[in-house]
Tab-separated table of C-alpha atoms in Angstrom:
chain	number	residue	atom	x	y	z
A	82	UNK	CA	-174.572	19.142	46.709
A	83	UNK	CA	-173.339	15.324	46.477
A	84	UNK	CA	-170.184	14.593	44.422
A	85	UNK	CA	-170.244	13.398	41.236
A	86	UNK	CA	-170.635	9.436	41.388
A	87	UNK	CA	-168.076	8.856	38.485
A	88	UNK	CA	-165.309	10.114	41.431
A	89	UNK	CA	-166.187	8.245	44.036
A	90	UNK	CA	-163.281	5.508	43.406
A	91	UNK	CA	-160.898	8.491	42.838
A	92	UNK	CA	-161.935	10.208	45.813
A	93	UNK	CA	-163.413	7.709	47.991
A	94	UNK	CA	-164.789	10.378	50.360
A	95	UNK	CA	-168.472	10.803	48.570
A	96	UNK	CA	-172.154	10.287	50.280
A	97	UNK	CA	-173.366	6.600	49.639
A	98	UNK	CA	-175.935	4.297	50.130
A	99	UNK	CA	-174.534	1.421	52.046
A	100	UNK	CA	-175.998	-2.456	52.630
A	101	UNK	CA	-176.670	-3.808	55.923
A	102	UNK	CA	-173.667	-5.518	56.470
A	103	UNK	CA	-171.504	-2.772	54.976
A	104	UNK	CA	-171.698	0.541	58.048
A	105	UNK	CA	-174.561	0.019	60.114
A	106	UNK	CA	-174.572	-4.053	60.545
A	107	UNK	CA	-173.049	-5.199	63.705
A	108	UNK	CA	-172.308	-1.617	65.406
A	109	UNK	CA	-173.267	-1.725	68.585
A	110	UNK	CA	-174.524	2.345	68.397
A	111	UNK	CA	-176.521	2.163	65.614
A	112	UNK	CA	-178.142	-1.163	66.402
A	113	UNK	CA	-180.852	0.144	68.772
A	114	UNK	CA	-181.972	2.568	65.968
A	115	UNK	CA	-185.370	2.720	63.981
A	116	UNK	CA	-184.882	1.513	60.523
A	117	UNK	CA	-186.329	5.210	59.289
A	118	UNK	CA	-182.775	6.564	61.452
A	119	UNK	CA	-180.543	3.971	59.844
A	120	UNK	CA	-181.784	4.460	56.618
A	121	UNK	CA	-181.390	8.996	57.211
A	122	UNK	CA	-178.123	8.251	58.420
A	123	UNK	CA	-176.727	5.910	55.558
A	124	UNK	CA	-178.065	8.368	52.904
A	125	UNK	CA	-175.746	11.323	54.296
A	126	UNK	CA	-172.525	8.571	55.378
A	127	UNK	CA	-168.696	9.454	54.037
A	128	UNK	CA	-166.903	6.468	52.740
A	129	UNK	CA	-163.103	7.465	52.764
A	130	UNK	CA	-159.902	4.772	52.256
A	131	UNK	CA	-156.744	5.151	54.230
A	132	UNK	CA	-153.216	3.537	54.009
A	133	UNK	CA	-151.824	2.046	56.851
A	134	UNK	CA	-149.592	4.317	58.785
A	135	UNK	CA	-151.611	7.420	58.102
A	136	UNK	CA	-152.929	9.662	60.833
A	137	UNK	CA	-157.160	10.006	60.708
A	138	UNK	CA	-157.432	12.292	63.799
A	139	UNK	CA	-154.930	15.012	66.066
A	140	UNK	CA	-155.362	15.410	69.636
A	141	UNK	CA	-157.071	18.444	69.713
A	142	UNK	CA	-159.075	18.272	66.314
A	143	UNK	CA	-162.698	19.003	66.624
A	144	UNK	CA	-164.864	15.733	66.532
A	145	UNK	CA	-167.126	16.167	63.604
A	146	UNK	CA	-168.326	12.751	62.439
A	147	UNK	CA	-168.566	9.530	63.788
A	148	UNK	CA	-165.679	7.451	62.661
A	149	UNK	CA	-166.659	3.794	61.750
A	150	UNK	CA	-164.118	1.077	60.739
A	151	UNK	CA	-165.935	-0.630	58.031
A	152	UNK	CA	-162.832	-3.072	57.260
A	153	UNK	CA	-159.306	-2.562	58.684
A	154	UNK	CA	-157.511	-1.658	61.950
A	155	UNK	CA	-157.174	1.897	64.042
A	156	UNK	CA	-155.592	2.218	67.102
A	157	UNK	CA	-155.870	5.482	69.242
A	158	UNK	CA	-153.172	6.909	71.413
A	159	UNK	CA	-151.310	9.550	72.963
A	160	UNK	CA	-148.111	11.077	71.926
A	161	UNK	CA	-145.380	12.831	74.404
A	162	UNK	CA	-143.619	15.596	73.010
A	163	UNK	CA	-140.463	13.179	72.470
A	164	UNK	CA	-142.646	11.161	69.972
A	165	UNK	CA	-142.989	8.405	72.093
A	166	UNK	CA	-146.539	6.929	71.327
A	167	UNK	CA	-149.066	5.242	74.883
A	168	UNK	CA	-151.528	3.144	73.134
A	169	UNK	CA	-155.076	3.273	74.376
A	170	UNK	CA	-157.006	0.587	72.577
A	171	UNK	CA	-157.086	-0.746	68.803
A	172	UNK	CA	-160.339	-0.950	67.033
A	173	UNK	CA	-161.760	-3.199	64.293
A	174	UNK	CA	-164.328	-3.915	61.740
A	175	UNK	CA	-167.538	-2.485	62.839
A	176	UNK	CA	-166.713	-0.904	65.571
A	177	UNK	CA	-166.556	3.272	66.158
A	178	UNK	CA	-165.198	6.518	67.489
A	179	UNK	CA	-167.714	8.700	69.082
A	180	UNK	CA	-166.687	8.824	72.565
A	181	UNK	CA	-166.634	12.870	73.215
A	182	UNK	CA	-169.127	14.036	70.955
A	183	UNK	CA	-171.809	15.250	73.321
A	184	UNK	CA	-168.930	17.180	75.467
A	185	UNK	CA	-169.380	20.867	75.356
A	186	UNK	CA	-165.981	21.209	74.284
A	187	UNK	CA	-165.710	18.246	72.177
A	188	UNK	CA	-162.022	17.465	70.229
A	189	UNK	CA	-160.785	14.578	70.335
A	190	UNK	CA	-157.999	14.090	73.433
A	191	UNK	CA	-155.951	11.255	71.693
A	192	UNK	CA	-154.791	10.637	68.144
A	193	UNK	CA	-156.322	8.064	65.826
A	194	UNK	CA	-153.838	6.058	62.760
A	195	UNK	CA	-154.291	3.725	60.831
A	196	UNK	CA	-152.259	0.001	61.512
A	197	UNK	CA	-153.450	-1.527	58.014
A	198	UNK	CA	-155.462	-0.124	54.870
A	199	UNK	CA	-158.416	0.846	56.402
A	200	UNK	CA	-162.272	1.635	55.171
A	201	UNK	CA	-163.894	4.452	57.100
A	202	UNK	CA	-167.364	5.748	57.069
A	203	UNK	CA	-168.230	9.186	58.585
A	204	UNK	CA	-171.071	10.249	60.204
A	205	UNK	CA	-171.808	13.516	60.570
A	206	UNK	CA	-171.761	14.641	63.863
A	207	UNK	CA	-174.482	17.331	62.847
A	208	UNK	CA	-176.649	14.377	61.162
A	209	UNK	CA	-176.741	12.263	64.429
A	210	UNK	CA	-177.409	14.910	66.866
A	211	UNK	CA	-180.387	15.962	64.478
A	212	UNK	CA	-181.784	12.635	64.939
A	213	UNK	CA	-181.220	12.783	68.593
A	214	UNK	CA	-183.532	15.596	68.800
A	215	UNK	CA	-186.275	14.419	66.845
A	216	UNK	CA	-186.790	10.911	67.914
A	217	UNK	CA	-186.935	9.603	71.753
A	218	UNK	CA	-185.943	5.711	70.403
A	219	UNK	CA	-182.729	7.401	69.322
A	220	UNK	CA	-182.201	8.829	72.462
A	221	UNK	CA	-183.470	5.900	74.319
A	222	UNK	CA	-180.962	3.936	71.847
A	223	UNK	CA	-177.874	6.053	72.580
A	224	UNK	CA	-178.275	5.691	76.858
A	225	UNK	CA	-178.382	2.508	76.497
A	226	UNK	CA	-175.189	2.166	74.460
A	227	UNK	CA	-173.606	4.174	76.591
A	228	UNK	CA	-174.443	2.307	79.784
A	229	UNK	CA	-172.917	-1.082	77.797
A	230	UNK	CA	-169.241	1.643	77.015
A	231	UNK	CA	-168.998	2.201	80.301
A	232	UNK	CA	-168.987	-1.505	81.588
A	233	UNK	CA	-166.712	-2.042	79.244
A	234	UNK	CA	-164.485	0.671	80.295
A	235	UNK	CA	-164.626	-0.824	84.148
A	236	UNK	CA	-163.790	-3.927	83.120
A	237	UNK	CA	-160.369	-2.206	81.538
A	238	UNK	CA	-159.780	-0.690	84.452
A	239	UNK	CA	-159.875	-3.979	86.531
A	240	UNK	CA	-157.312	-5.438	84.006
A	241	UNK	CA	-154.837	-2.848	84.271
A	242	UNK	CA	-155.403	-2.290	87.999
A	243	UNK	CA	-154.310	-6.412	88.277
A	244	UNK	CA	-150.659	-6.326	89.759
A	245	UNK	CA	-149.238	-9.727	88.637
A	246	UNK	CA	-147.949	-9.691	84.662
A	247	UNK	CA	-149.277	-13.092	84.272
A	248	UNK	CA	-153.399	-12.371	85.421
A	249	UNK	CA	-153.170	-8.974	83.699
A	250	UNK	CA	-152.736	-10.602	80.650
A	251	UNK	CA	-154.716	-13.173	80.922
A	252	UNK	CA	-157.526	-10.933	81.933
A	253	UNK	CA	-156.428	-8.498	78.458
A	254	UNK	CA	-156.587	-11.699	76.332
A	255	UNK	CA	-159.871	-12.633	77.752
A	256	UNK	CA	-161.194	-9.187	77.607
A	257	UNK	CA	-159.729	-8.393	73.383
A	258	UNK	CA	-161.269	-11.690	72.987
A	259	UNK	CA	-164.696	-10.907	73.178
A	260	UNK	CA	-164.218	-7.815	71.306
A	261	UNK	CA	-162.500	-8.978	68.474
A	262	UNK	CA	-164.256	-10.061	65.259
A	263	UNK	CA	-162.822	-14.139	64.151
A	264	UNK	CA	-160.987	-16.472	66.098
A	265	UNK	CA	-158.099	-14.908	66.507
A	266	UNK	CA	-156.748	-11.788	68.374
A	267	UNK	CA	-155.015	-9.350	65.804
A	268	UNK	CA	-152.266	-7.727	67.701
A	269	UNK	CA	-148.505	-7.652	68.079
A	270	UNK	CA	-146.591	-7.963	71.131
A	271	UNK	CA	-145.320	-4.183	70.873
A	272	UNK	CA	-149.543	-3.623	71.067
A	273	UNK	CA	-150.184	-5.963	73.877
A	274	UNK	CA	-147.482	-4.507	75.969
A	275	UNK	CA	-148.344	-0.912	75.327
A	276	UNK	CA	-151.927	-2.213	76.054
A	277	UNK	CA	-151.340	-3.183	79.547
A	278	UNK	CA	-148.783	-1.609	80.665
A	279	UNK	CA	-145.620	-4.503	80.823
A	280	UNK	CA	-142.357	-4.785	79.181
A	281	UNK	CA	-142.434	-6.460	75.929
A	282	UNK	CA	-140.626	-9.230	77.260
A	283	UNK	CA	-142.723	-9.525	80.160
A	284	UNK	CA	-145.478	-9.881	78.011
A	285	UNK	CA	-143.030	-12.449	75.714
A	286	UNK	CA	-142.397	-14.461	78.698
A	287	UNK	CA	-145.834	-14.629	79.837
A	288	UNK	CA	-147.240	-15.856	76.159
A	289	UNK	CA	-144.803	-18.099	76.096
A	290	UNK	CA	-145.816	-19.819	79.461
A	291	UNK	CA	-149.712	-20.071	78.501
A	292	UNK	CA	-148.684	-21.538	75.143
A	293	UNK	CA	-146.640	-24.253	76.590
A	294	UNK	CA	-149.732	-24.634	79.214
A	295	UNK	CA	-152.214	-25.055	75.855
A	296	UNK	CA	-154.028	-21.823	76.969
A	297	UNK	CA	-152.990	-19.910	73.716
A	298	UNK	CA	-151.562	-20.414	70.585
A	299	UNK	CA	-149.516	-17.901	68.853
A	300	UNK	CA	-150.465	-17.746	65.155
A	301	UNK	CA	-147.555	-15.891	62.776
A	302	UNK	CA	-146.473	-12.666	63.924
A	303	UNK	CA	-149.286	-10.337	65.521
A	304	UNK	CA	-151.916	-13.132	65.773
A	305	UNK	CA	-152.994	-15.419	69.220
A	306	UNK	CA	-155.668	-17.519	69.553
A	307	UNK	CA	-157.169	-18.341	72.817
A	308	UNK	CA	-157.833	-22.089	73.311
A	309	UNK	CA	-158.541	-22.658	76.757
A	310	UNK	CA	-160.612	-19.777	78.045
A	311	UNK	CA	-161.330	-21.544	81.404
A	312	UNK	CA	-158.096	-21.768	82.091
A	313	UNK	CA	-157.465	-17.912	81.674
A	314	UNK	CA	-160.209	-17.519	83.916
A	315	UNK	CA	-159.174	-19.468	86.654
A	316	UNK	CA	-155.794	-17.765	85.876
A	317	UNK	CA	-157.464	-14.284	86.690
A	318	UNK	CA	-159.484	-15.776	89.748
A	319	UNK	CA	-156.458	-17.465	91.343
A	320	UNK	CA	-154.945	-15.180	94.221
């Protein structure tokens, strides 16, 4: 039974109809779908609102929807038993969680927060696999997507297997920036250095050096710009 429309803006966790451009738009697993899927899948979506600093997922919770940031910022990370937090990556509008969901024993094996207000849609887990099943575009779709997750995950993997500070960052800022949504690249330096693996001051140093060489330009606090991106690549070539 769907919730009572009047308490959706008390609530904000009630099925919705969304737009285009609201949870299906730009993400890159749901753009190989039919229209028909899109439209099944948007009829049964969860819209929920989150402050930042709040905690979405455990390590170890069972993954039951497809998380998608409709506007806002999540990172996901591990936590040692002291508290101390390893971040893993930061996502953005339009982009989801849904690595894990075909395992056999699928929970999540990092946390997900919240770094600002944040707009989620859910997608069933139950709903998607259901459409998996009945349609071979979906499935087609889905291979396909992964295939594109995995290159990306190689190409993390050459960034953080780079030795010197300097063309592992320049690599990162290369790599965030063709992830990001806008001009700029929305992270802090406590995120960047967590990110790749350096000291913050390493990492402080390092900016420092490409923005007096015109390759970046640091915008307020937890904003950078790249402005010379053939210069970061022939940063990241240079032996």
């Amino acid at each position: 039974m769907s919730k009572d429309p009047a308490r959706c803006e008390e609530t904000m966790d009630c099925p919705f109809r969304v737009d285009g451009s609201s949870c299906m738009g730009s993400i890159r697993l749901f753009a190989g779908l039919p229209e028909s899927a899109r439209n099944d899948l948007m009829a049964h979506a969860l819209r929920s609102a989150h402050p930042a600093g709040s905690l979405l997922v455990r390590e170890g919770d069972p993954i039951e929807s497809i998380l998608v940031v409709r506007h806002g910022r999540i990172k996901t990370f591990h936590a040692d038993a002291d508290g101390e937090e390893y971040l893993l990556d930061i996502l953005h509008d339009g982009q989801a969680i849904w690595h894990g969901m075909f395992l056999k024993e699928n929970v999540y094996r990092y946390s997900v927060g919240c770094l600002t207000h944040v707009d989620l849609c859910r997608i069933r887990r139950t709903d998607f696999m259901r459409l998996i099943g009945d349609s071979r575009e979906v499935a087609t779709s889905l291979v396909q997507t992964l295939g594109t997750e995995l290159v990306e995950a190689e190409e993390k993997i050459k960034v953080l297997s780079t030795r010197d500070p300097r063309r592992r960052l320049a690599k990162f800022l290369l790599w965030r920036d063709e992830r990001c949504i806008g001009p700029e690249i929305h992270l802090t330096l406590g995120d960047i250095a967590n990110s790749v693996g350096l000291r913050p001051e390493t990492v402080s140093r390092a900016l420092g050096s490409f923005e007096r060489e015109g390759m970046v330009q640091r915008i307020g606090r937890g904003k950078i710009r790249v402005l010379d991106h053939g210069a970061l690549r022939r940063l990241c070539d240079d032996a």
